[in-house]
Short mmCIF file of C-alpha atoms and ligand atoms in Angstrom, two decimals:
data_model
loop_
_atom_site.label_atom_id
_atom_site.label_comp_id
_atom_site.label_asym_id
_atom_site.label_seq_id
_atom_site.Cartn_x
_atom_site.Cartn_y
_atom_site.Cartn_z
CA MET A 3 104.89 101.40 112.70
CA ARG A 4 106.14 104.82 113.54
CA TYR A 5 103.50 107.28 113.03
CA LYS A 6 105.84 109.98 111.52
CA LYS A 7 106.99 107.52 108.94
CA TYR A 8 103.35 106.27 108.28
CA PHE A 9 100.73 107.60 106.01
CA LEU A 10 97.68 108.31 108.14
CA PRO A 11 95.91 111.52 107.05
CA THR A 12 93.41 112.02 109.86
CA LEU A 13 91.05 115.07 109.33
CA LYS A 14 89.22 117.27 112.00
CA ASP A 15 85.90 117.40 110.00
CA ALA A 16 84.04 115.00 107.73
CA PRO A 17 83.01 116.26 104.35
CA SER A 18 79.49 117.36 104.06
CA GLU A 19 78.43 114.62 101.67
CA ALA A 20 79.07 112.10 104.28
CA GLU A 21 75.62 111.30 105.79
CA ILE A 22 76.20 108.49 108.19
CA ILE A 23 78.69 107.96 110.88
CA SER A 24 80.64 105.18 109.47
CA HIS A 25 81.28 107.05 106.33
CA LYS A 26 82.25 110.17 108.28
CA LEU A 27 84.66 108.22 110.52
CA MET A 28 86.20 106.28 107.58
CA ILE A 29 87.08 109.64 106.05
CA ARG A 30 88.22 111.52 109.05
CA SER A 31 90.35 108.56 110.09
CA GLY A 32 92.12 108.40 106.65
CA MET A 33 90.81 104.87 105.74
CA VAL A 34 89.61 105.73 102.30
CA LYS A 35 89.47 108.40 99.76
CA GLN A 36 86.75 108.75 97.20
CA SER A 37 87.95 108.87 93.71
CA SER A 38 84.77 109.33 91.89
CA ALA A 39 81.11 108.52 92.92
CA GLY A 40 80.98 105.18 94.66
CA ILE A 41 84.71 104.34 93.86
CA TYR A 42 87.29 104.56 96.61
CA SER A 43 90.96 104.12 97.12
CA TRP A 44 91.85 102.34 100.30
CA LEU A 45 94.56 104.21 102.25
CA PRO A 46 96.83 102.24 104.48
CA LEU A 47 94.63 102.08 107.72
CA GLY A 48 91.66 101.16 105.69
CA PHE A 49 93.45 98.60 103.70
CA ARG A 50 94.68 96.90 106.92
CA VAL A 51 91.14 96.52 108.21
CA LEU A 52 89.85 95.38 104.75
CA LYS A 53 92.54 92.71 104.77
CA LYS A 54 91.62 91.47 108.31
CA ILE A 55 88.04 91.11 107.40
CA GLU A 56 88.90 89.35 104.26
CA LYS A 57 91.12 86.91 106.21
CA ILE A 58 88.43 85.94 108.54
CA VAL A 59 85.98 85.49 105.79
CA ARG A 60 88.49 83.41 103.88
CA GLU A 61 89.31 81.17 106.84
CA GLU A 62 85.69 80.39 107.52
CA GLN A 63 85.28 79.53 103.79
CA VAL A 64 88.14 77.23 103.83
CA LYS A 65 86.93 75.61 107.10
CA SER A 66 83.46 74.99 105.47
CA GLY A 67 85.25 73.18 102.46
CA ALA A 68 85.21 75.80 99.86
CA ILE A 69 88.25 76.05 97.41
CA GLU A 70 89.75 79.43 96.60
CA ILE A 71 90.31 80.47 93.07
CA LEU A 72 90.53 83.93 91.55
CA MET A 73 88.40 84.84 88.45
CA PRO A 74 88.93 88.05 86.47
CA THR A 75 87.00 91.22 87.02
CA ILE A 76 86.53 91.66 83.23
CA GLN A 77 84.30 89.12 81.53
CA SER A 78 83.12 88.40 78.06
CA ALA A 79 79.53 89.35 77.22
CA ASP A 80 79.16 86.00 75.39
CA ILE A 81 78.48 83.98 78.51
CA TRP A 82 75.94 86.44 79.86
CA ILE A 83 74.14 86.47 76.39
CA LYS A 84 74.00 82.66 76.76
CA SER A 85 72.46 82.77 80.26
CA GLY A 86 70.12 85.40 79.28
CA ARG A 87 71.31 87.94 81.86
CA TYR A 88 73.15 90.37 79.49
CA ASP A 89 69.97 92.22 78.81
CA ASP A 90 68.22 91.54 82.17
CA TYR A 91 71.10 93.16 84.26
CA GLY A 92 70.22 96.55 82.89
CA LYS A 93 72.17 99.76 83.49
CA GLU A 94 73.78 98.30 86.75
CA MET A 95 76.27 96.50 84.51
CA LEU A 96 79.28 98.45 83.16
CA ARG A 97 79.74 97.39 79.70
CA ILE A 98 82.99 97.82 77.73
CA LYS A 99 84.33 97.14 74.27
CA ASP A 100 87.97 95.90 73.79
CA ARG A 101 90.00 97.37 70.88
CA ALA A 102 88.77 94.53 68.45
CA GLY A 103 85.05 95.72 69.28
CA ARG A 104 84.19 92.73 71.32
CA ASP A 105 81.64 93.25 74.10
CA MET A 106 83.09 92.88 77.42
CA LEU A 107 81.78 93.92 80.96
CA TYR A 108 83.12 94.55 84.50
CA GLY A 109 81.67 91.55 86.55
CA PRO A 110 78.86 92.29 88.87
CA THR A 111 78.79 88.68 90.04
CA ASN A 112 80.27 85.43 88.61
CA GLU A 113 77.51 82.61 88.04
CA GLU A 114 78.29 82.50 84.42
CA LEU A 115 82.05 82.51 84.59
CA VAL A 116 82.27 79.92 87.28
CA THR A 117 79.87 77.71 85.38
CA GLU A 118 82.06 77.97 82.45
CA ILE A 119 85.17 76.88 84.48
CA PHE A 120 83.23 74.05 86.03
CA LYS A 121 81.96 72.58 82.95
CA SER A 122 85.33 72.73 81.29
CA TYR A 123 86.83 70.38 83.76
CA ILE A 124 84.06 68.46 85.61
CA SER A 125 81.62 66.10 84.00
CA SER A 126 81.12 63.12 86.52
CA TYR A 127 79.28 62.64 89.71
CA LYS A 128 82.48 61.24 91.15
CA ASP A 129 83.93 64.76 91.25
CA LEU A 130 81.06 66.22 93.16
CA PRO A 131 80.46 68.03 95.40
CA LYS A 132 82.56 71.19 94.56
CA ASN A 133 82.50 74.55 96.13
CA LEU A 134 84.68 77.34 94.75
CA PHE A 135 85.12 80.78 96.00
CA HIS A 136 86.84 83.90 95.32
CA ILE A 137 87.40 87.33 96.91
CA GLN A 138 87.28 89.88 94.02
CA TRP A 139 86.20 93.46 93.16
CA LYS A 140 82.80 93.73 91.50
CA PHE A 141 81.31 96.65 89.75
CA ARG A 142 77.62 97.63 89.82
CA ASP A 143 76.71 100.91 88.35
CA GLU A 144 74.37 101.64 91.44
CA ILE A 145 71.86 104.38 90.51
CA ARG A 146 72.62 106.10 93.98
CA PRO A 147 75.88 105.08 95.45
CA ARG A 148 75.91 106.33 98.98
CA PHE A 149 77.01 105.64 102.58
CA GLY A 150 80.57 105.54 101.56
CA VAL A 151 81.84 101.98 100.88
CA MET A 152 78.54 100.44 102.08
CA ARG A 153 76.77 101.20 98.63
CA GLY A 154 79.74 101.65 96.28
CA LYS A 155 79.94 101.05 92.55
CA GLU A 156 83.07 99.19 92.93
CA PHE A 157 83.15 96.94 95.90
CA LEU A 158 84.92 93.87 97.27
CA MET A 159 82.87 90.60 97.39
CA LYS A 160 83.57 87.17 98.65
CA ASP A 161 81.46 84.98 96.34
CA ASN A 162 81.29 81.18 96.16
CA TYR A 163 79.47 78.64 94.17
CA SER A 164 78.42 75.20 94.96
CA PHE A 165 78.07 72.34 92.59
CA ASP A 166 76.00 69.15 93.43
CA LEU A 167 74.49 66.27 91.92
CA ASN A 168 70.92 66.50 93.15
CA PHE A 169 68.59 68.77 95.31
CA ASP A 170 69.32 66.97 98.68
CA ALA A 171 73.16 67.35 98.15
CA ALA A 172 72.55 70.99 97.00
CA LYS A 173 70.46 71.65 100.18
CA GLU A 174 73.21 70.25 102.28
CA SER A 175 75.74 72.66 100.46
CA TYR A 176 73.32 75.55 101.13
CA ASN A 177 73.00 74.70 104.79
CA ASN A 178 76.57 74.28 105.25
CA MET A 179 77.03 77.76 103.85
CA PHE A 180 74.20 79.06 105.95
CA ARG A 181 76.10 78.04 109.08
CA CYS A 182 79.49 79.12 107.67
CA TYR A 183 77.83 82.62 107.26
CA LEU A 184 76.68 82.77 110.82
CA ARG A 185 80.17 81.83 112.10
CA THR A 186 81.85 84.31 109.83
CA PHE A 187 79.67 87.18 111.08
CA LEU A 188 80.13 86.14 114.80
CA ARG A 189 83.77 86.07 114.28
CA LEU A 190 83.68 89.65 112.87
CA GLY A 191 81.95 90.68 116.08
CA LEU A 192 78.47 91.01 114.60
CA THR A 193 74.96 89.59 115.38
CA PRO A 194 73.83 88.10 112.32
CA ILE A 195 70.16 87.80 111.61
CA ALA A 196 69.22 85.39 108.81
CA LEU A 197 65.99 86.17 106.87
CA LYS A 198 64.16 84.47 104.06
CA ALA A 199 64.63 86.48 100.98
CA GLU A 200 63.41 87.05 97.56
CA SER A 201 66.05 85.63 95.24
CA GLY A 202 65.73 88.56 92.77
CA ALA A 203 67.87 88.69 89.66
CA ILE A 204 70.06 85.76 90.66
CA GLY A 205 66.94 83.75 90.56
CA GLY A 206 65.93 80.43 92.25
CA ASN A 207 63.74 79.40 95.02
CA LEU A 208 65.63 79.30 98.29
CA SER A 209 67.44 82.27 99.50
CA HIS A 210 68.50 84.04 102.78
CA GLU A 211 69.78 87.44 103.60
CA PHE A 212 72.16 88.07 106.50
CA GLN A 213 71.54 91.44 108.14
CA ILE A 214 73.24 93.00 111.01
CA LEU A 215 71.62 95.42 113.34
CA ALA A 216 72.44 99.21 112.90
CA GLN A 217 70.47 102.16 113.05
CA THR A 218 71.46 103.44 109.74
CA GLY A 219 70.47 100.30 108.01
CA GLU A 220 68.27 100.34 104.93
CA SER A 221 65.96 97.55 106.01
CA THR A 222 63.52 97.28 109.02
CA LEU A 223 63.74 93.93 110.78
CA TYR A 224 61.27 92.18 113.16
CA TYR A 225 62.79 89.25 115.04
CA ASP A 226 62.74 86.94 118.13
CA LYS A 227 65.20 88.08 120.78
CA LYS A 228 66.19 84.64 121.09
CA LEU A 229 68.14 84.87 117.81
CA GLU A 230 70.79 86.84 119.52
CA ASN A 231 71.66 83.95 121.79
CA ILE A 232 72.07 81.25 119.27
CA ASP A 233 75.47 79.64 119.16
CA PRO A 234 75.74 78.75 115.45
CA SER A 235 78.68 76.29 116.06
CA THR A 236 76.32 73.98 117.77
CA ALA A 237 73.03 74.98 116.10
CA ASP A 238 71.59 73.16 113.03
CA ILE A 239 69.48 74.80 110.38
CA GLU A 240 66.15 73.67 111.81
CA GLN A 241 66.95 75.22 115.15
CA LEU A 242 68.10 78.53 113.51
CA GLN A 243 64.94 78.67 111.45
CA LYS A 244 62.71 78.04 114.51
CA TYR A 245 62.98 81.59 115.32
CA TYR A 246 61.03 84.30 113.78
CA ALA A 247 62.83 87.12 111.73
CA ALA A 248 61.35 89.03 108.88
CA VAL A 249 61.86 92.29 106.86
CA ASP A 250 59.20 94.72 107.34
CA ASP A 251 57.14 93.95 104.14
CA GLU A 252 56.96 90.37 105.19
CA HIS A 253 56.17 91.03 108.86
CA ASP A 254 52.44 90.79 109.78
CA PRO A 255 51.66 91.59 113.41
CA LYS A 256 48.47 89.34 113.08
CA THR A 257 50.37 86.20 112.06
CA CYS A 258 53.62 86.76 113.91
CA PRO A 259 54.19 83.98 116.27
CA VAL A 260 56.32 85.92 118.47
CA GLU A 261 54.94 87.56 121.82
CA LYS A 262 55.26 91.23 121.86
CA SER A 263 57.68 91.41 124.71
CA GLN A 264 60.06 88.78 122.91
CA LEU A 265 59.76 90.72 119.59
CA LYS A 266 62.60 93.13 118.64
CA ILE A 267 62.51 95.81 116.02
CA SER A 268 65.56 97.34 114.44
CA LYS A 269 67.12 98.47 111.31
CA GLY A 270 69.49 96.26 109.49
CA ILE A 271 72.33 96.30 106.94
CA GLU A 272 72.56 93.38 104.38
CA VAL A 273 76.04 91.89 104.73
CA GLY A 274 75.45 88.63 103.08
CA HIS A 275 73.07 86.84 100.75
CA ILE A 276 72.79 83.14 99.79
CA PHE A 277 70.77 81.59 96.94
CA TYR A 278 69.96 77.98 95.80
CA PHE A 279 68.95 78.26 92.20
CA GLY A 280 69.21 74.66 90.98
CA THR A 281 70.03 74.30 87.21
CA LYS A 282 69.11 77.78 86.12
CA TYR A 283 72.75 78.42 84.85
CA SER A 284 73.93 74.85 84.24
CA GLU A 285 71.05 74.28 81.68
CA LYS A 286 71.66 77.41 79.77
CA LEU A 287 75.40 76.99 79.82
CA ASN A 288 75.36 73.22 79.32
CA ALA A 289 77.10 72.32 82.55
CA PHE A 290 76.13 68.59 82.60
CA VAL A 291 77.37 65.74 84.72
CA GLN A 292 77.12 62.09 84.36
CA THR A 293 75.21 60.23 87.19
CA LYS A 294 75.96 56.77 88.49
CA SER A 295 73.54 55.11 86.10
CA GLY A 296 75.18 57.00 83.28
CA SER A 297 72.50 59.48 82.33
CA LYS A 298 73.53 63.17 81.98
CA ILE A 299 71.93 65.90 84.10
CA PRO A 300 72.48 69.53 84.60
CA VAL A 301 74.33 70.22 87.78
CA GLU A 302 72.65 71.69 90.81
CA MET A 303 74.06 75.15 92.00
CA GLY A 304 73.95 77.70 94.58
CA SER A 305 75.68 81.02 95.05
CA TYR A 306 76.73 82.80 98.17
CA GLY A 307 77.96 86.49 98.58
CA ILE A 308 79.55 88.53 101.52
CA GLY A 309 80.08 92.19 101.14
CA VAL A 310 83.74 92.34 102.34
CA SER A 311 84.16 96.25 101.78
CA ARG A 312 80.58 96.81 102.97
CA LEU A 313 81.50 94.97 106.12
CA VAL A 314 84.08 97.78 106.92
CA GLY A 315 81.36 100.41 107.13
CA ALA A 316 78.82 98.03 108.78
CA ILE A 317 81.19 97.31 111.61
CA ILE A 318 82.08 100.71 112.24
CA GLU A 319 78.11 101.31 112.34
CA ALA A 320 78.13 98.76 115.29
CA TYR A 321 81.36 99.89 116.98
CA HIS A 322 81.82 103.70 117.50
CA ASP A 323 81.19 106.32 120.07
CA ASP A 324 81.36 110.02 119.92
CA LYS A 325 85.23 110.19 119.83
CA GLY A 326 85.55 107.71 116.90
CA ILE A 327 85.82 104.14 115.97
CA LYS A 328 86.07 101.39 118.63
CA TRP A 329 87.59 98.30 116.60
CA PRO A 330 86.82 94.81 117.96
CA LYS A 331 90.45 93.41 118.66
CA GLN A 332 90.36 90.98 115.73
CA LEU A 333 89.89 93.59 113.13
CA ALA A 334 91.86 96.65 114.55
CA PRO A 335 94.24 98.08 112.12
CA PHE A 336 96.78 98.26 115.08
CA PHE A 337 96.37 96.46 118.43
CA VAL A 338 98.25 99.16 120.47
CA SER A 339 98.83 102.74 120.38
CA LEU A 340 102.03 103.71 121.97
CA ILE A 341 101.78 107.27 122.95
CA ASN A 342 105.00 109.09 123.75
CA VAL A 343 103.83 112.25 125.65
CA ASN A 344 107.02 114.18 125.36
CA ILE A 345 109.36 113.34 122.56
CA ASN A 346 111.85 115.79 123.98
CA ASP A 347 112.22 113.73 127.27
CA GLU A 348 115.10 111.34 127.03
CA LYS A 349 113.50 108.70 129.42
CA CYS A 350 110.06 108.89 127.60
CA ASN A 351 111.95 108.22 124.48
CA GLN A 352 114.10 105.38 125.70
CA VAL A 353 111.17 103.50 127.40
CA SER A 354 108.95 104.18 124.29
CA GLU A 355 111.59 102.65 121.94
CA GLU A 356 112.08 99.75 124.21
CA ILE A 357 108.30 98.91 124.47
CA TYR A 358 108.07 99.50 120.75
CA ASN A 359 110.84 96.98 120.01
CA ASN A 360 109.51 94.45 122.33
CA LEU A 361 105.97 94.55 120.92
CA ASN A 362 107.31 94.30 117.37
CA HIS A 363 109.28 91.16 118.34
CA THR A 364 106.11 89.58 119.69
CA ASN A 365 104.40 90.48 116.38
CA ILE A 366 101.78 92.79 118.05
CA ASP A 367 100.84 95.57 115.77
CA VAL A 368 101.86 98.66 117.42
CA LEU A 369 101.46 102.41 116.11
CA TYR A 370 104.00 104.37 117.88
CA ASP A 371 102.86 108.11 118.00
CA ASP A 372 106.45 109.78 117.84
CA ARG A 373 104.97 113.08 116.41
CA ASP A 374 105.81 116.26 117.69
CA VAL A 375 102.11 117.25 118.59
CA SER A 376 100.23 117.77 121.86
CA LEU A 377 99.12 114.83 123.95
CA GLY A 378 95.47 115.89 123.19
CA VAL A 379 95.96 115.42 119.59
CA LYS A 380 97.71 111.89 120.05
CA LEU A 381 94.82 110.76 122.37
CA SER A 382 92.16 111.94 120.21
CA ASP A 383 93.61 110.62 116.99
CA SER A 384 94.17 107.26 118.72
CA ASP A 385 90.37 107.45 119.77
CA LEU A 386 89.39 108.45 116.32
CA ILE A 387 91.16 105.53 114.53
CA GLY A 388 89.86 103.12 117.16
CA ILE A 389 93.00 101.40 118.49
CA PRO A 390 91.85 98.89 121.24
CA PHE A 391 94.71 99.79 123.64
CA LYS A 392 96.79 102.77 124.44
CA ILE A 393 100.08 102.62 126.34
CA ILE A 394 100.78 106.18 127.48
CA ILE A 395 104.38 107.11 128.42
CA GLY A 396 104.59 110.35 130.37
CA PRO A 397 107.61 112.11 131.92
CA ARG A 398 106.15 112.11 135.40
CA ASP A 399 104.99 108.54 135.54
CA ILE A 400 108.13 107.00 134.06
CA LYS A 401 110.23 108.45 137.03
CA THR A 402 108.52 105.57 138.92
CA ASN A 403 108.64 103.20 136.15
CA GLN A 404 104.89 103.48 135.58
CA VAL A 405 102.85 103.74 132.37
CA GLN A 406 99.20 104.21 131.81
CA ILE A 407 97.07 101.66 129.96
CA GLU A 408 93.62 102.69 128.41
CA GLU A 409 91.16 100.37 126.83
CA ARG A 410 89.19 101.85 123.93
CA LEU A 411 86.26 99.32 124.16
CA THR A 412 85.67 99.70 127.95
CA GLY A 413 87.22 103.26 128.61
CA LYS A 414 89.16 101.48 131.60
CA LYS A 415 92.30 103.34 132.48
CA PHE A 416 95.04 101.99 134.96
CA MET A 417 98.72 102.42 135.85
CA LEU A 418 101.17 99.54 135.51
CA SER A 419 104.83 99.03 135.70
CA ILE A 420 106.65 98.92 132.33
CA ASN A 421 106.99 95.22 132.49
CA ASP A 422 103.44 94.43 133.64
CA ALA A 423 102.12 96.72 130.74
CA TYR A 424 104.12 94.73 128.34
CA ASN A 425 102.84 91.32 129.90
CA TYR A 426 99.13 92.70 129.99
CA ILE A 427 99.21 93.60 126.28
CA THR A 428 100.78 90.22 125.18
CA ASN A 429 98.32 88.56 127.34
CA GLU A 430 95.22 90.39 125.85
CA MET A 431 96.71 89.51 122.38
CA LYS A 432 96.84 85.81 123.31
CA VAL A 433 93.35 85.74 124.74
CA PHE A 434 91.84 86.92 121.47
CA SER A 435 94.01 84.92 119.19
CA ASN A 436 92.95 81.71 120.96
CA SER A 437 89.29 82.47 120.80
CA ASP A 438 89.56 82.73 116.98
CA ASN A 439 89.86 78.93 116.60
P1 ATP B 505 71.68 95.18 98.02
O1 ATP B 505 70.29 94.76 98.30
O2 ATP B 505 72.19 95.78 99.20
O3 ATP B 505 71.79 96.03 96.79
P2 ATP B 505 72.27 92.68 96.56
O4 ATP B 505 71.06 91.92 96.97
O5 ATP B 505 72.26 93.42 95.21
O6 ATP B 505 72.48 93.77 97.80
P3 ATP B 505 74.10 90.56 96.28
O7 ATP B 505 74.07 90.38 94.83
O8 ATP B 505 73.45 89.47 97.04
O9 ATP B 505 73.52 91.94 96.79
O10 ATP B 505 75.61 90.71 96.64
C1 ATP B 505 76.15 90.14 97.82
C2 ATP B 505 76.71 91.10 98.85
O11 ATP B 505 77.47 92.01 98.32
C3 ATP B 505 75.47 91.76 99.60
O12 ATP B 505 74.95 91.06 100.58
C4 ATP B 505 76.22 93.06 99.97
O13 ATP B 505 76.73 92.79 101.32
C5 ATP B 505 77.29 93.33 99.09
N1 ATP B 505 76.83 94.36 97.99
C6 ATP B 505 75.95 94.28 97.17
N2 ATP B 505 75.90 95.44 96.51
C7 ATP B 505 76.88 96.22 97.12
C8 ATP B 505 77.32 97.70 96.84
N3 ATP B 505 76.66 98.36 95.85
N4 ATP B 505 78.29 98.09 97.47
C9 ATP B 505 79.00 97.32 98.56
N5 ATP B 505 78.51 96.05 98.76
C10 ATP B 505 77.50 95.60 98.02
MG1 MG B 506 71.98 95.42 94.69
#
């Protein structure tokens, strides 16, 4: 992408209503624009990151056996009346009437709708288990939208729903999603902490929240340091639950099994939440399945949510410095910033174009800064928007065929020949693409 042709409106200052660093940086780097309280447009840079997060979330869902569908944002009130949640949900639900006067709503979650879909097509134990997911916008009329996309009214959620014949199978689905969540967050570069949670409005008796550590989080967490070292691809649920973690109102220093030196206290942001709720919805909405012996029983369900748009802010909370965002490579909107120091220098232009074309051919996302602005502005914009690598092409260096490489995450700077620079970047790209799978 050529910067001059692109749409990347960076700002020097953040608006005063932005309280936390991720919100400030998202606005300053031109990722989002607020359209009204808690509702945002995603500008090109923000949209790219949102899609990268979505892709990782999707891949991990598919790997764990969930099947993608897409349900609408607007739902009929009827099914919510049947489940009993139409009144319970209260003012967070955005209620709408269509032209015929029918009560509709903008979905805050999808248990009812997915149960309706399930029961229309599946009625036998032979077709179980099933696990359906979608990645769709939700609306909750939050009383206090804040922190930018982290607590919005309209937000993107990945939600999935498991359907099983009995409790044991449902528990297995739950544990499977538990592991899937840990893997997902690790792939996003985050340290997930799983905590037993109250299941709240969605209801039920087994629930975990997934929190990531961040100073600006809304919850206080107490946990065993060892949790940070668990490899979820090899860990089982028992092992994961062996280590202590609690939110502050559940933490009691008298009964806490963790030694003081092993106990960590930190703030957390909730990025995911999973629930097992049994037959709560299937009974109310009549989703019954036939067992092997011929009897009909309500299907066992669980639901699982990840805040995809919240993650954009949460990840910035974990990856930034005083210059701006420091994207983990797998999420960066561009992998390389190609900085042409002097657009009036023929050699600089020629080498920049050459590197630009080569990187494009290798499918490496490159932002070519071809603007007629000072080097200082180019460098600080690149730092602000958090691109992992810079290739800097300056008139003096280029006389000896050298370019400078800068790494955003480590701050490392070094000179390489043009050829080695290209190889270095393609190699970095390979290293991180391989580690994804
Ligand atoms: P919270 O306690 O933060 O309000 P919740 O318990 O209401 O979250 P769930 O209903 O479990 O959230 O939704 C699943 C996920 O969706 C949450 O873990 C969170 O990451 C995300 N989420 C929920 N509400 C919002 C919101 N207002 N803005 C952005 N993301 C949200
Ligand atoms: Mg909520």
